[in-house]
mmCIF file of C-alpha atoms in Angstrom:
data_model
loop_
_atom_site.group_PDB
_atom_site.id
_atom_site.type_symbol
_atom_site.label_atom_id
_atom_site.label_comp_id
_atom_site.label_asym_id
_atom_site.label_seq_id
_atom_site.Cartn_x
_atom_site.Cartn_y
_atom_site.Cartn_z
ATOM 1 C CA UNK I 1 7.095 -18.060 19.421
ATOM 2 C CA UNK I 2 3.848 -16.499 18.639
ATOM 3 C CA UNK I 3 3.080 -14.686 15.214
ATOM 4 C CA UNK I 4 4.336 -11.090 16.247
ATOM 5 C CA UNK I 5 1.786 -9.106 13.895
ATOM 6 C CA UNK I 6 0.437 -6.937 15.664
ATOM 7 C CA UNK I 7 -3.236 -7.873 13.740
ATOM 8 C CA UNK I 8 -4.824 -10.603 13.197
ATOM 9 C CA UNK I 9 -6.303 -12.153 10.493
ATOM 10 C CA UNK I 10 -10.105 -10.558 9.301
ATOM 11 C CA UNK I 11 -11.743 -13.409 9.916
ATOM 12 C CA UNK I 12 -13.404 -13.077 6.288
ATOM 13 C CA UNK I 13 -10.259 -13.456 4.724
ATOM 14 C CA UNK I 14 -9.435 -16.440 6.738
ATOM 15 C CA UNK I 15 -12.811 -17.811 5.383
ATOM 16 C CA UNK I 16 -12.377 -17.163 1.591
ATOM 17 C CA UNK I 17 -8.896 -18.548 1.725
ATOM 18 C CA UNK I 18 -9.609 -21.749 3.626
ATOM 19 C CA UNK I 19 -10.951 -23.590 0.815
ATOM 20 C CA UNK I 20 -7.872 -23.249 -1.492
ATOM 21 C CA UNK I 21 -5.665 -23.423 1.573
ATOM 22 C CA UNK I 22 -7.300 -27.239 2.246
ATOM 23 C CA UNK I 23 -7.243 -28.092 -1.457
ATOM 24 C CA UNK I 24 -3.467 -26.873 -1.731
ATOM 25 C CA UNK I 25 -2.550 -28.833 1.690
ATOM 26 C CA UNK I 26 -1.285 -25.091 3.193
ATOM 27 C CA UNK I 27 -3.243 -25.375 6.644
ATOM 28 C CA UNK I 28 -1.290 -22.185 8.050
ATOM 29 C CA UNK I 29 -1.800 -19.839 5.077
ATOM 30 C CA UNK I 30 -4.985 -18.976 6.812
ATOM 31 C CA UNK I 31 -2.689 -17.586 9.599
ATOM 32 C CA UNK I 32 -0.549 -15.489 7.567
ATOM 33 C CA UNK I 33 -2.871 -14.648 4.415
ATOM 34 C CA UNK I 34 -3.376 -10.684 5.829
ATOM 35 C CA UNK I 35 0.889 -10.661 6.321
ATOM 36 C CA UNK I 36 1.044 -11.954 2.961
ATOM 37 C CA UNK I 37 -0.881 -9.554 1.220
ATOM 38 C CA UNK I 38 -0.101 -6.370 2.918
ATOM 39 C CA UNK I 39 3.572 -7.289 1.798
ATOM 40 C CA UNK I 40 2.450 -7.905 -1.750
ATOM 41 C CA UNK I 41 -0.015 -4.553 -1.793
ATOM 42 C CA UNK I 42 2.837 -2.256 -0.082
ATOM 43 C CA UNK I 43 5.227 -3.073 -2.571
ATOM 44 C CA UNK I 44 3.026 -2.517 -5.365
ATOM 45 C CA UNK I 45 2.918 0.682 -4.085
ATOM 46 C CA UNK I 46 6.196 1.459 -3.266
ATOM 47 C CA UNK I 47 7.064 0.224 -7.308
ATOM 48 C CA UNK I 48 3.657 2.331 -8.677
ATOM 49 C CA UNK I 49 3.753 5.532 -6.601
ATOM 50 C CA UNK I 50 5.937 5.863 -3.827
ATOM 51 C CA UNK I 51 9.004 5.399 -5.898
ATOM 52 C CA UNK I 52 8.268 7.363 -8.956
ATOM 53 C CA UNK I 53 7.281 10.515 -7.034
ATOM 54 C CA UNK I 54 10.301 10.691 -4.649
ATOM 55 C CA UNK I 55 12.920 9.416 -7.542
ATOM 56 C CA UNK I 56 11.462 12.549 -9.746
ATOM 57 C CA UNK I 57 11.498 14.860 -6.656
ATOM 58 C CA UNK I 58 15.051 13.528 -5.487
ATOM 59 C CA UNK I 59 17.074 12.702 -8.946
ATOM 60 C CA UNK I 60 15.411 15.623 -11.209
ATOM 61 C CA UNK I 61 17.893 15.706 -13.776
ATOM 62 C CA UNK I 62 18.340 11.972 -14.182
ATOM 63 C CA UNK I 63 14.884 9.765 -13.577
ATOM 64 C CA UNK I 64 12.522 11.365 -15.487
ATOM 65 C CA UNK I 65 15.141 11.609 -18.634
ATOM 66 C CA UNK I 66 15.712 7.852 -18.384
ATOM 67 C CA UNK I 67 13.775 5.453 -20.864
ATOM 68 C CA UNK I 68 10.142 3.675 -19.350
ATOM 69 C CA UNK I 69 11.746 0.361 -19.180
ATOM 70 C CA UNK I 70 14.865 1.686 -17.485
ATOM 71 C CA UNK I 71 12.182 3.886 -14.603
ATOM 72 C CA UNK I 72 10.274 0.908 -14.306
ATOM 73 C CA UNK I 73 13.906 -1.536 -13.759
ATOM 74 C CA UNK I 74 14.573 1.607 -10.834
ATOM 75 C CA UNK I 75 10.980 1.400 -9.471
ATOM 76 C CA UNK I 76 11.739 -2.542 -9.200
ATOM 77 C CA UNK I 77 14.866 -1.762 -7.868
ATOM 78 C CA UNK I 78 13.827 0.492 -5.118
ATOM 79 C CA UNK I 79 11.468 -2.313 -4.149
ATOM 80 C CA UNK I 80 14.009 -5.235 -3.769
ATOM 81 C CA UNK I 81 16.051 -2.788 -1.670
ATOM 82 C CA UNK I 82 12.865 -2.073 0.759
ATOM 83 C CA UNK I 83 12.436 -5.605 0.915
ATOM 84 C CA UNK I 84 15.768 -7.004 1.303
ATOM 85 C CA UNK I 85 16.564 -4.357 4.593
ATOM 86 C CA UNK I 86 12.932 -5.080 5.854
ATOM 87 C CA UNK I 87 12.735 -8.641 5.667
ATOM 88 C CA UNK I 88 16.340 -9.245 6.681
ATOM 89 C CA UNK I 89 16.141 -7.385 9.667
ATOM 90 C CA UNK I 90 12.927 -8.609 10.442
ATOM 91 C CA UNK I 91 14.557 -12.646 10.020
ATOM 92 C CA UNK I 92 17.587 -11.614 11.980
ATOM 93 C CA UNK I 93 15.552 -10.475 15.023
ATOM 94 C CA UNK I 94 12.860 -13.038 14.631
ATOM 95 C CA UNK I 95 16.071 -15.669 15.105
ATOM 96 C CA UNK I 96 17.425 -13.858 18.206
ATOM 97 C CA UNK I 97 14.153 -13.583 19.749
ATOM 98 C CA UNK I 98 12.577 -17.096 18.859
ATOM 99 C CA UNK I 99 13.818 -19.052 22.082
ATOM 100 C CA UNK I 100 12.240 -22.293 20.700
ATOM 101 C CA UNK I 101 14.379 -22.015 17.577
ATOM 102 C CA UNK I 102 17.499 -23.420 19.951
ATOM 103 C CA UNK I 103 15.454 -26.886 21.432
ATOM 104 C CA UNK I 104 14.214 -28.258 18.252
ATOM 105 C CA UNK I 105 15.086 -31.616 16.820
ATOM 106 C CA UNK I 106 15.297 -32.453 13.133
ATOM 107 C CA UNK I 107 11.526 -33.166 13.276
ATOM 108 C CA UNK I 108 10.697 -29.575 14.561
ATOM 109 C CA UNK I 109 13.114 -28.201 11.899
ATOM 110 C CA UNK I 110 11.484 -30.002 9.354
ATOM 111 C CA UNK I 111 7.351 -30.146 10.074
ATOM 112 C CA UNK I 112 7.341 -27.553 13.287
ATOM 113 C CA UNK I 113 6.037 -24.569 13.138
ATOM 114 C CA UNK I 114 6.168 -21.418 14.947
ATOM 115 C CA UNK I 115 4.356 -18.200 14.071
ATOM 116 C CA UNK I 116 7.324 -15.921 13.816
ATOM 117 C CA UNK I 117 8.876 -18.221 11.165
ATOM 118 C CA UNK I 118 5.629 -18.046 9.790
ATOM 119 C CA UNK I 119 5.620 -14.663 9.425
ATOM 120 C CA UNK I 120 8.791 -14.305 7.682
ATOM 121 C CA UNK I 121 7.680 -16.674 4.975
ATOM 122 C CA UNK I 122 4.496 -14.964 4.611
ATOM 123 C CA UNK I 123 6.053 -11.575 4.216
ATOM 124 C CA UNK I 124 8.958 -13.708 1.232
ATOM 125 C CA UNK I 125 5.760 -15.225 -0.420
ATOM 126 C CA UNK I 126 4.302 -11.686 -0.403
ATOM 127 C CA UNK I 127 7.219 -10.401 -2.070
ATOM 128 C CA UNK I 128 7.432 -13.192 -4.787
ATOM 129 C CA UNK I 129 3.780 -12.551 -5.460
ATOM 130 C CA UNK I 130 4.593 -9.766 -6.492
ATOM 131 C CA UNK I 131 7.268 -10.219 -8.729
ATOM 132 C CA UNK I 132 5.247 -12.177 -10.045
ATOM 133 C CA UNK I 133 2.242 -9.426 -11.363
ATOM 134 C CA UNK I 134 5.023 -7.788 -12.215
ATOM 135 C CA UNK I 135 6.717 -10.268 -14.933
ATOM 136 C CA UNK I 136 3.273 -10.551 -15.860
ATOM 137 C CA UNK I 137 2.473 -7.309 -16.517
ATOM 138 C CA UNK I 138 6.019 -6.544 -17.945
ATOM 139 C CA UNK I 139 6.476 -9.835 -19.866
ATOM 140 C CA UNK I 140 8.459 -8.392 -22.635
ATOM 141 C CA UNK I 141 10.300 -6.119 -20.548
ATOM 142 C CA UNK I 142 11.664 -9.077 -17.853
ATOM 143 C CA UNK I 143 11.150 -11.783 -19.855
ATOM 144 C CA UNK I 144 9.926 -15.574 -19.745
ATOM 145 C CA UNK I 145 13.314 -16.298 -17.426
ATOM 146 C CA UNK I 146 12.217 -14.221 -14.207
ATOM 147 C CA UNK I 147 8.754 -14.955 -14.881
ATOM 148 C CA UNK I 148 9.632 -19.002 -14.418
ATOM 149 C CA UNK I 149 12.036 -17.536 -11.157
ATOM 150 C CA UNK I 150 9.128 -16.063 -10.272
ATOM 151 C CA UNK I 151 6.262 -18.369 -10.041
ATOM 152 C CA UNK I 152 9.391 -21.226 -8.678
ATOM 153 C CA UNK I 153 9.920 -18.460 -5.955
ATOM 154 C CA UNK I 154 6.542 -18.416 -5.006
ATOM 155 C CA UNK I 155 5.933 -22.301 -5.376
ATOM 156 C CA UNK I 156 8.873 -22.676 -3.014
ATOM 157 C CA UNK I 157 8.111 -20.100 -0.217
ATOM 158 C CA UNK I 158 4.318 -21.899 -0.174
ATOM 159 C CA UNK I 159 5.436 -24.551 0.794
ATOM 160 C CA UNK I 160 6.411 -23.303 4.019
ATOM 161 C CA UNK I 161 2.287 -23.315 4.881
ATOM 162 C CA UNK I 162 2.272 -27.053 4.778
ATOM 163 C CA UNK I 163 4.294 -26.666 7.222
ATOM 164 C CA UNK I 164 7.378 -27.804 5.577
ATOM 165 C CA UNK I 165 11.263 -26.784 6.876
ATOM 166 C CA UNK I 166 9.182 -23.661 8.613
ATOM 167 C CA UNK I 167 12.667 -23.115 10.965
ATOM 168 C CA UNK I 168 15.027 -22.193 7.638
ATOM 169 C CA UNK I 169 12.864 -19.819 6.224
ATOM 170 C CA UNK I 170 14.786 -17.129 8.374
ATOM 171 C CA UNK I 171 18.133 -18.726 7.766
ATOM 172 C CA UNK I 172 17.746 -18.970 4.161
ATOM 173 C CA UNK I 173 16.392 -15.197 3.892
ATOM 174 C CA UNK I 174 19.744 -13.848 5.459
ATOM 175 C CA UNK I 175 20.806 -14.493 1.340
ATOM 176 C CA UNK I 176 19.147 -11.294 0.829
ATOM 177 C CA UNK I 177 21.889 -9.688 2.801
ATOM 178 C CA UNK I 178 23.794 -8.613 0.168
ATOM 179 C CA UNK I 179 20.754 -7.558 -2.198
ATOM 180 C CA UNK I 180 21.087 -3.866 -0.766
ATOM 181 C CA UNK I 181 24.753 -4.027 -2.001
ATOM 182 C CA UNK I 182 23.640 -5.198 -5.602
ATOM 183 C CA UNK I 183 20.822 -2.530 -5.929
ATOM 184 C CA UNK I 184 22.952 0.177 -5.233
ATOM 185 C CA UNK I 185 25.761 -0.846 -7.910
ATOM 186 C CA UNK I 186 22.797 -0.648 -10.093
ATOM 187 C CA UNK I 187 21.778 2.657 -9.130
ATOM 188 C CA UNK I 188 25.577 3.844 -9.187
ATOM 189 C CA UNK I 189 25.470 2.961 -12.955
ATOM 190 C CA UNK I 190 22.243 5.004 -13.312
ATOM 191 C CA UNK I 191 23.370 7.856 -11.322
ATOM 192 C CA UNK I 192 26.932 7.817 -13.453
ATOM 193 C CA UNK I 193 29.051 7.108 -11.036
ATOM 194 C CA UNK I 194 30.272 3.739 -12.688
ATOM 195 C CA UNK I 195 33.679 3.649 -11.557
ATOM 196 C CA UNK I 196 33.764 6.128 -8.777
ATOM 197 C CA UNK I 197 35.183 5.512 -5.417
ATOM 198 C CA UNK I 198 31.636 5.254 -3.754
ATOM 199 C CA UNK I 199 31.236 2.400 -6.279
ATOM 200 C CA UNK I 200 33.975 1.128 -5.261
ATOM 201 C CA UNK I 201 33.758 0.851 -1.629
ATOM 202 C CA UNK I 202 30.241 -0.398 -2.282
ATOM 203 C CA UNK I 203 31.589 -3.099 -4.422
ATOM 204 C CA UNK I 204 33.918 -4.651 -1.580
ATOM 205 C CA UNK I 205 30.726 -4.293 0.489
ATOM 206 C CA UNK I 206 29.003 -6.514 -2.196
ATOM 207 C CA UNK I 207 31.135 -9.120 -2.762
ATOM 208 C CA UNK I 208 32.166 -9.201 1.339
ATOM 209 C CA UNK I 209 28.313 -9.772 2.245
ATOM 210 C CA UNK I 210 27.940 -12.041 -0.940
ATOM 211 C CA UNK I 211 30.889 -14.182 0.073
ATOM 212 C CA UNK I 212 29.713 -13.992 3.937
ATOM 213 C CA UNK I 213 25.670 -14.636 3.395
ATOM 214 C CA UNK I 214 25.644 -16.919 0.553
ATOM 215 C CA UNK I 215 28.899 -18.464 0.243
ATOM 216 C CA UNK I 216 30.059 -19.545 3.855
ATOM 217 C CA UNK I 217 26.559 -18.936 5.689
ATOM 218 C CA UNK I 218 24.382 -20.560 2.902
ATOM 219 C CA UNK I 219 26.472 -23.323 2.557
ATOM 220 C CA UNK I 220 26.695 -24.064 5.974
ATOM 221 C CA UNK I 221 22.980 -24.165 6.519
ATOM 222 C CA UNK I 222 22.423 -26.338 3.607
ATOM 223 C CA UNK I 223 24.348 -29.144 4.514
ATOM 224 C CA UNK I 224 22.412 -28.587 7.693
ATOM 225 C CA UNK I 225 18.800 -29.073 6.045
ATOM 226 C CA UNK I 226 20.354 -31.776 3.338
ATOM 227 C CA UNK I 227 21.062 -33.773 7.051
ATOM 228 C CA UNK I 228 17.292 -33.250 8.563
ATOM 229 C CA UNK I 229 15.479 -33.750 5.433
ATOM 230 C CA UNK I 230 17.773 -37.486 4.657
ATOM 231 C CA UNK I 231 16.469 -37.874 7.754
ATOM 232 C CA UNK I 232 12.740 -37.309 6.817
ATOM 233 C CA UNK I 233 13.696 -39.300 4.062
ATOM 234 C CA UNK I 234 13.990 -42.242 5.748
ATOM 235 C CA UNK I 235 11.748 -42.122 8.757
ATOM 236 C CA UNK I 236 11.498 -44.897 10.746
ATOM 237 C CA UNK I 237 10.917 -45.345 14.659
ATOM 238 C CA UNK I 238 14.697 -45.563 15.521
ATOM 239 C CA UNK I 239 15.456 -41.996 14.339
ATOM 240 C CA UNK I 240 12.433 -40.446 16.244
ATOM 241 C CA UNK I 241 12.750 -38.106 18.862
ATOM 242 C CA UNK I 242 12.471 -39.825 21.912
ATOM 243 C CA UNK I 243 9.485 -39.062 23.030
ATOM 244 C CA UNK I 244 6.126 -40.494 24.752
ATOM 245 C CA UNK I 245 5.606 -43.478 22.785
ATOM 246 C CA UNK I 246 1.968 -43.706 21.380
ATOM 247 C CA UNK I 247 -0.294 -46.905 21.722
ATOM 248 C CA UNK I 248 0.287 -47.586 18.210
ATOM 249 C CA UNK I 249 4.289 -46.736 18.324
ATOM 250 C CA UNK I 250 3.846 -43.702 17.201
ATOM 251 C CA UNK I 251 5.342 -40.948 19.499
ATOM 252 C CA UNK I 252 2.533 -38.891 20.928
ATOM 253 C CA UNK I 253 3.576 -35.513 20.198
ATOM 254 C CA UNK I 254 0.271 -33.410 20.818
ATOM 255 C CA UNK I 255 0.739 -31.673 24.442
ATOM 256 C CA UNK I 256 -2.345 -28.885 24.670
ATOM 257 C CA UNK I 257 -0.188 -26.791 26.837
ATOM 258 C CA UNK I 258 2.512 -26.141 24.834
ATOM 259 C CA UNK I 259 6.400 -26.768 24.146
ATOM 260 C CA UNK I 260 6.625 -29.361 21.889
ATOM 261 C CA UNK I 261 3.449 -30.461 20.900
ATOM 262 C CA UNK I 262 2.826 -26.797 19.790
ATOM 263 C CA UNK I 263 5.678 -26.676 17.810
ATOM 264 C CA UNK I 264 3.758 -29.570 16.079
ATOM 265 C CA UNK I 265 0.583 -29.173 16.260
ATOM 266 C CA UNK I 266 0.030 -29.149 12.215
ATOM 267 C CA UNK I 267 2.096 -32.192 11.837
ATOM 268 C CA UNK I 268 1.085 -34.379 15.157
ATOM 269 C CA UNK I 269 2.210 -37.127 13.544
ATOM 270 C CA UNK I 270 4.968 -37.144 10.800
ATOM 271 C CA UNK I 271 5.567 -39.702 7.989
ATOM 272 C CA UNK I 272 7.845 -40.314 5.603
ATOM 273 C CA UNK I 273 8.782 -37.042 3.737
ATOM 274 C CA UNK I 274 6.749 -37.312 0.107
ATOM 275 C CA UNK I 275 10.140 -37.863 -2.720
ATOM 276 C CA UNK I 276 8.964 -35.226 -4.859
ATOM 277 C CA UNK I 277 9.276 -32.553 -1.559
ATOM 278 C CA UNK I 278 12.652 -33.243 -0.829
ATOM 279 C CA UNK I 279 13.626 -33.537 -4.320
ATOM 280 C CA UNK I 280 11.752 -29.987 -5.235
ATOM 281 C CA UNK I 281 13.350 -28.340 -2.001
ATOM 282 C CA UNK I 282 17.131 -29.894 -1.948
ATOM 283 C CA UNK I 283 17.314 -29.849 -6.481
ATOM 284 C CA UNK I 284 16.498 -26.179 -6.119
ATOM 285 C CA UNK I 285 18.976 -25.559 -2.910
ATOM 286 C CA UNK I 286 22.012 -27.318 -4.550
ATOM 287 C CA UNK I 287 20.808 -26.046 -7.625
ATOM 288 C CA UNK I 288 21.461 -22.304 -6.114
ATOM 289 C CA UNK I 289 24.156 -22.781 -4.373
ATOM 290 C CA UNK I 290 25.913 -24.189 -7.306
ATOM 291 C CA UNK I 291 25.706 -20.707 -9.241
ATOM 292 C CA UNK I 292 26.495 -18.610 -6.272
ATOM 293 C CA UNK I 293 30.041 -19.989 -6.488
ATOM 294 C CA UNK I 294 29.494 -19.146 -10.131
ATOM 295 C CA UNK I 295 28.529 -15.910 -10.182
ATOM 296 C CA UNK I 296 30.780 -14.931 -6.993
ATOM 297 C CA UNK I 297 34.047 -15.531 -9.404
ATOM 298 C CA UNK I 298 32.170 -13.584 -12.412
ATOM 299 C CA UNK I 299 31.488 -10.696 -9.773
ATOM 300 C CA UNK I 300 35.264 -10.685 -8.648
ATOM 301 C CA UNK I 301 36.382 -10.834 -12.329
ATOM 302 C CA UNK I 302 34.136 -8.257 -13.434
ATOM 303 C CA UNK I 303 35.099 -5.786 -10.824
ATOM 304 C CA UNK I 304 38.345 -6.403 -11.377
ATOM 305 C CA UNK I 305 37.928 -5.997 -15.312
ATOM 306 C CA UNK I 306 36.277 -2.601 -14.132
ATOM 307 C CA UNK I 307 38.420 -1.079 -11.952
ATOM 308 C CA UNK I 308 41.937 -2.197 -12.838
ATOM 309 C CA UNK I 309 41.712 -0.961 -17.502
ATOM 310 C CA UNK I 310 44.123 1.331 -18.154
ATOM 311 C CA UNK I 311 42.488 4.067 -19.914
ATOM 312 C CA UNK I 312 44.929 4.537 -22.715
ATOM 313 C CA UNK I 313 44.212 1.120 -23.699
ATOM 314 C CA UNK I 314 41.860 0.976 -26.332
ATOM 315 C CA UNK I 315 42.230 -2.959 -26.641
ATOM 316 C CA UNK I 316 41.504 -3.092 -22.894
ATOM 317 C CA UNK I 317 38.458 -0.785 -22.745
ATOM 318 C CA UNK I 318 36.955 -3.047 -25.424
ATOM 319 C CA UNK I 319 37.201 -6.404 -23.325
ATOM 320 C CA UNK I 320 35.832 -4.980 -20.724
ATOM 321 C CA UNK I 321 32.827 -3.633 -22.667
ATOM 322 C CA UNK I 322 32.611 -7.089 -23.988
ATOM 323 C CA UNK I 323 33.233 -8.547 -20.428
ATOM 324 C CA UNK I 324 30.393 -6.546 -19.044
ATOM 325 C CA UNK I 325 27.840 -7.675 -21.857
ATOM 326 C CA UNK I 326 28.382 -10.864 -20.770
ATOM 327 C CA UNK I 327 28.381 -10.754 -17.111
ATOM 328 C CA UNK I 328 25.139 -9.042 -17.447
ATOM 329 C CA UNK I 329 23.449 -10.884 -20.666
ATOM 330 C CA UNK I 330 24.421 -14.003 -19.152
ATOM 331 C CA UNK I 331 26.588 -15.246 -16.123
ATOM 332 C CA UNK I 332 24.560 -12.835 -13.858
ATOM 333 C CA UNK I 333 21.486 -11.673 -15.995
ATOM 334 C CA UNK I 334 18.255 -12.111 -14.332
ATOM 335 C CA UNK I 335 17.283 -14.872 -16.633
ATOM 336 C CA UNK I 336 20.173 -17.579 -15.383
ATOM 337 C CA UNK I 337 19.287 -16.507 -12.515
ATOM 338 C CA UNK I 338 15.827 -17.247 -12.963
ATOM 339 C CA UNK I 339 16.999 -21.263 -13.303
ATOM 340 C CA UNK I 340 17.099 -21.392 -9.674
ATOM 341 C CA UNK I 341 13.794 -21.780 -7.295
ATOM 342 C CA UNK I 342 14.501 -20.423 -4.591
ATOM 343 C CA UNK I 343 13.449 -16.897 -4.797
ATOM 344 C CA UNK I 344 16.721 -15.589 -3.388
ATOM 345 C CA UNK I 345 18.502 -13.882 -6.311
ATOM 346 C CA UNK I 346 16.238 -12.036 -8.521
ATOM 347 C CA UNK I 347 17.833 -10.706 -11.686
ATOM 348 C CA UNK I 348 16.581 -7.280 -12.920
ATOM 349 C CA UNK I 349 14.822 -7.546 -9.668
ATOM 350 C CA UNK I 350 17.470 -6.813 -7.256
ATOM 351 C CA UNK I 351 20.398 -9.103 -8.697
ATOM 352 C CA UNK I 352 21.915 -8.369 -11.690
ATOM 353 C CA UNK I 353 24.093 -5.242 -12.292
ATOM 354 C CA UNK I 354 26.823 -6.030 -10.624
ATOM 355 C CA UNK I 355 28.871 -4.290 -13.400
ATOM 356 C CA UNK I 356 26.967 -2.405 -15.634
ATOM 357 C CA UNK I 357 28.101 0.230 -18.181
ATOM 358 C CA UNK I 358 26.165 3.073 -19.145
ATOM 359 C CA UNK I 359 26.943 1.853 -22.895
ATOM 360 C CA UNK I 360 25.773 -1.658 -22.108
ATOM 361 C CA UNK I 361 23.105 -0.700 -20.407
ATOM 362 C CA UNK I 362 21.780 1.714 -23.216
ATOM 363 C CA UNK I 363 22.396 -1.610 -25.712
ATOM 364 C CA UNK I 364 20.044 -3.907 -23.523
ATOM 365 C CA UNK I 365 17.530 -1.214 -23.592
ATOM 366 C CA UNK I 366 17.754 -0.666 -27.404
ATOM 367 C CA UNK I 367 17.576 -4.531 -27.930
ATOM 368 C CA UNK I 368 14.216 -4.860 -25.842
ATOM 369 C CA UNK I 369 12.724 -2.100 -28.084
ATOM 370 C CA UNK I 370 13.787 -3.627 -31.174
ATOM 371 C CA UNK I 371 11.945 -7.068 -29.973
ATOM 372 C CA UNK I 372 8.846 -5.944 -28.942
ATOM 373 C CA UNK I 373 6.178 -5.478 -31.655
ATOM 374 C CA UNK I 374 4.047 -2.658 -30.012
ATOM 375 C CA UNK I 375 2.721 -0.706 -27.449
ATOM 376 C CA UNK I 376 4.658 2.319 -25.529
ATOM 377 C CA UNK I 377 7.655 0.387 -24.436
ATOM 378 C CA UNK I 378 8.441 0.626 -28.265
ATOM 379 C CA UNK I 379 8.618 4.063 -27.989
ATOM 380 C CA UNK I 380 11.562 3.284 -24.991
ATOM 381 C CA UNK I 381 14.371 4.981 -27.005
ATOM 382 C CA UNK I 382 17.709 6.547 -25.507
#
């Protein structure tokens, strides 16, 4: 399937970035570099302008009385919801409507390309740049943590330019299914309505789509590209498609007409996947996975610990202060999150809030303030 961009390219931007795309081995960023950018400029301005100007208009009495750091968290927030609903919807329909997706072999899944997968990784990269001007920027706001998720996020959606596992870019982006659900817990907190029914009903929503997306579907999906890339681990003739066999015994896979030589055409020839790929790509999958189940039984417990305190109980409102400090400063904080490299979950950035207390909240903010040194986010008081 063709990219379905409606514009193409300016061919001087295809020129400036063809050098670093060649010295990086990324031979399709040149397709996607405009897709790429407009994603990372149109969330800049969504987090800069868009976002501050309708939060002031549509919250009056609540955004502009909140601290800078705690605007700028919303700002970020507003952006991983725009981008988890865009780019989601935009993966889902890009796997409907891709009718090549369905023929390929584990060779296709793993070196093919298409330009509607292409696309979708573009418009992830874009996002995860970023993210990544934004840790940056914000370093002592967002910490070292997200800025290493960052830059891992980034390293790892690049590498679908090579092209490299081009057909799970979609499937692996339907983990952002249940971002929408984890912003708005967030904004329930801001809005105080922690423990309302909306929060409520929003919080079987979240951990529903987390256990559905990430759990069962992302599971599923990696065993699926564990099996094709052990196979591109150990490439040899007798696991190669069976195709026109090339003079040299190398299938000939180049077909200027189309099917699957197109799918192809960047990798006309596969070898051996490099070790350091598949370890990058499969140490950072199982590495993810591995806390999903983690922070899935934090998320139940925490909700739980939420919603079922008796409010006569003193003892009982206490551990679940305590349990929500450490839900947020660690099982589900943006900075173990940040461990991972695959640029699904993102911490402050769309992940983390799950179950946050005004009164927790209000000691995260006061702790930033008291660590940084200088400049107007020490003036970030409640």
């Amino acid at each position: 399937m063709h990219d379905p961009f409606p514009v193409s390219p300016p061919p001087l931007l295809v020129k400036a970035i063809t050098p670093l795309a060649d010295f990086l081995n990324l031979p399709t960023l040149p397709i996607h570099i405009h897709e790429l950018l407009l994603a990372a400029s149109t969330y800049h301005i969504i987090c800069a302008y868009i976002s501050p100007f309708l939060s002031r208009r549509l919250f009056p009495n609540i955004y502009p009385s909140l601290p800078l750091r705690s605007q700028l968290n919303w700002d970020v927030h507003v952006v991983s919801l725009v981008q988890s609903v865009v780019v989601c919807a935009a993966a889902i329909w890009v796997m409907i409507a891709d009718k090549e997706r369905k023929d390929m072999g584990w060779e296709e899944r793993i070196w093919g390309y298409t330009g509607a997968g292409g696309m979708i990784q573009a418009f992830a990269a874009g996002y995860f740049l970023w993210d990544l001007q934004i840790c940056v920027r914000y370093l002592g706001v967002f910490g070292v943590g997200l800025l290493l998720h960052a830059i891992c996020a980034l390293i790892v959606f690049s590498l679908g330019f090579r092209p490299f596992v081009n057909y799970y870019g979609p499937t692996f982006i339907l983990y952002e299914l249940s971002s929408p659900f984890l912003n708005f817990h967030w904004f329930f907190d801001k809005l105080q309505m922690t423990g309302s029914r909306p929060q409520w009903y929003n919080g079987i929503l979240l951990l529903g789509s987390f256990f559905g997306c990430r759990l069962l579907w992302g599971t599923y999906q990696s065993l699926r590209v564990y099996q094709d890339c052990w196979a591109a681990l150990h490439f040899t003739d007798t696991n190669r498609s069976p195709e026109i066999t090339h003079p040299k015994g190398i299938p000939e896979l180049i077909d200027s007409v189309g099917g699957r030589g197109a799918l192809m055409r960047f990798n006309p020839y596969p070898e051996d996947m490099p070790l350091w790929l598949g370890l990058t790509y499969l140490g950072s999958n199982m590495l993810l996975n591995t806390l999903n189940f983690y922070w899935f039984g934090k998320m139940i417990e925490t909700v739980k610990k939420r919603f079922s305190t008796p409010k006569n109980d003193k003892k009982a409102k206490e551990e679940e202060e305590v349990m929500s400090v450490v839900v947020e400063g660690v099982e589900l904080d943006g900075r173990v999150i940040a461990a991972s490299a695959d640029g699904e979950a993102n911490g402050e950035h769309g992940m983390n809030g799950e179950a946050k207390s005004g009164k927790a909240s209000a000691l995260e903010e006061k702790e930033s303030v008291r660590n940084r040194k200088g400049g107007e986010w020490e003036k970030d008081t409640e």
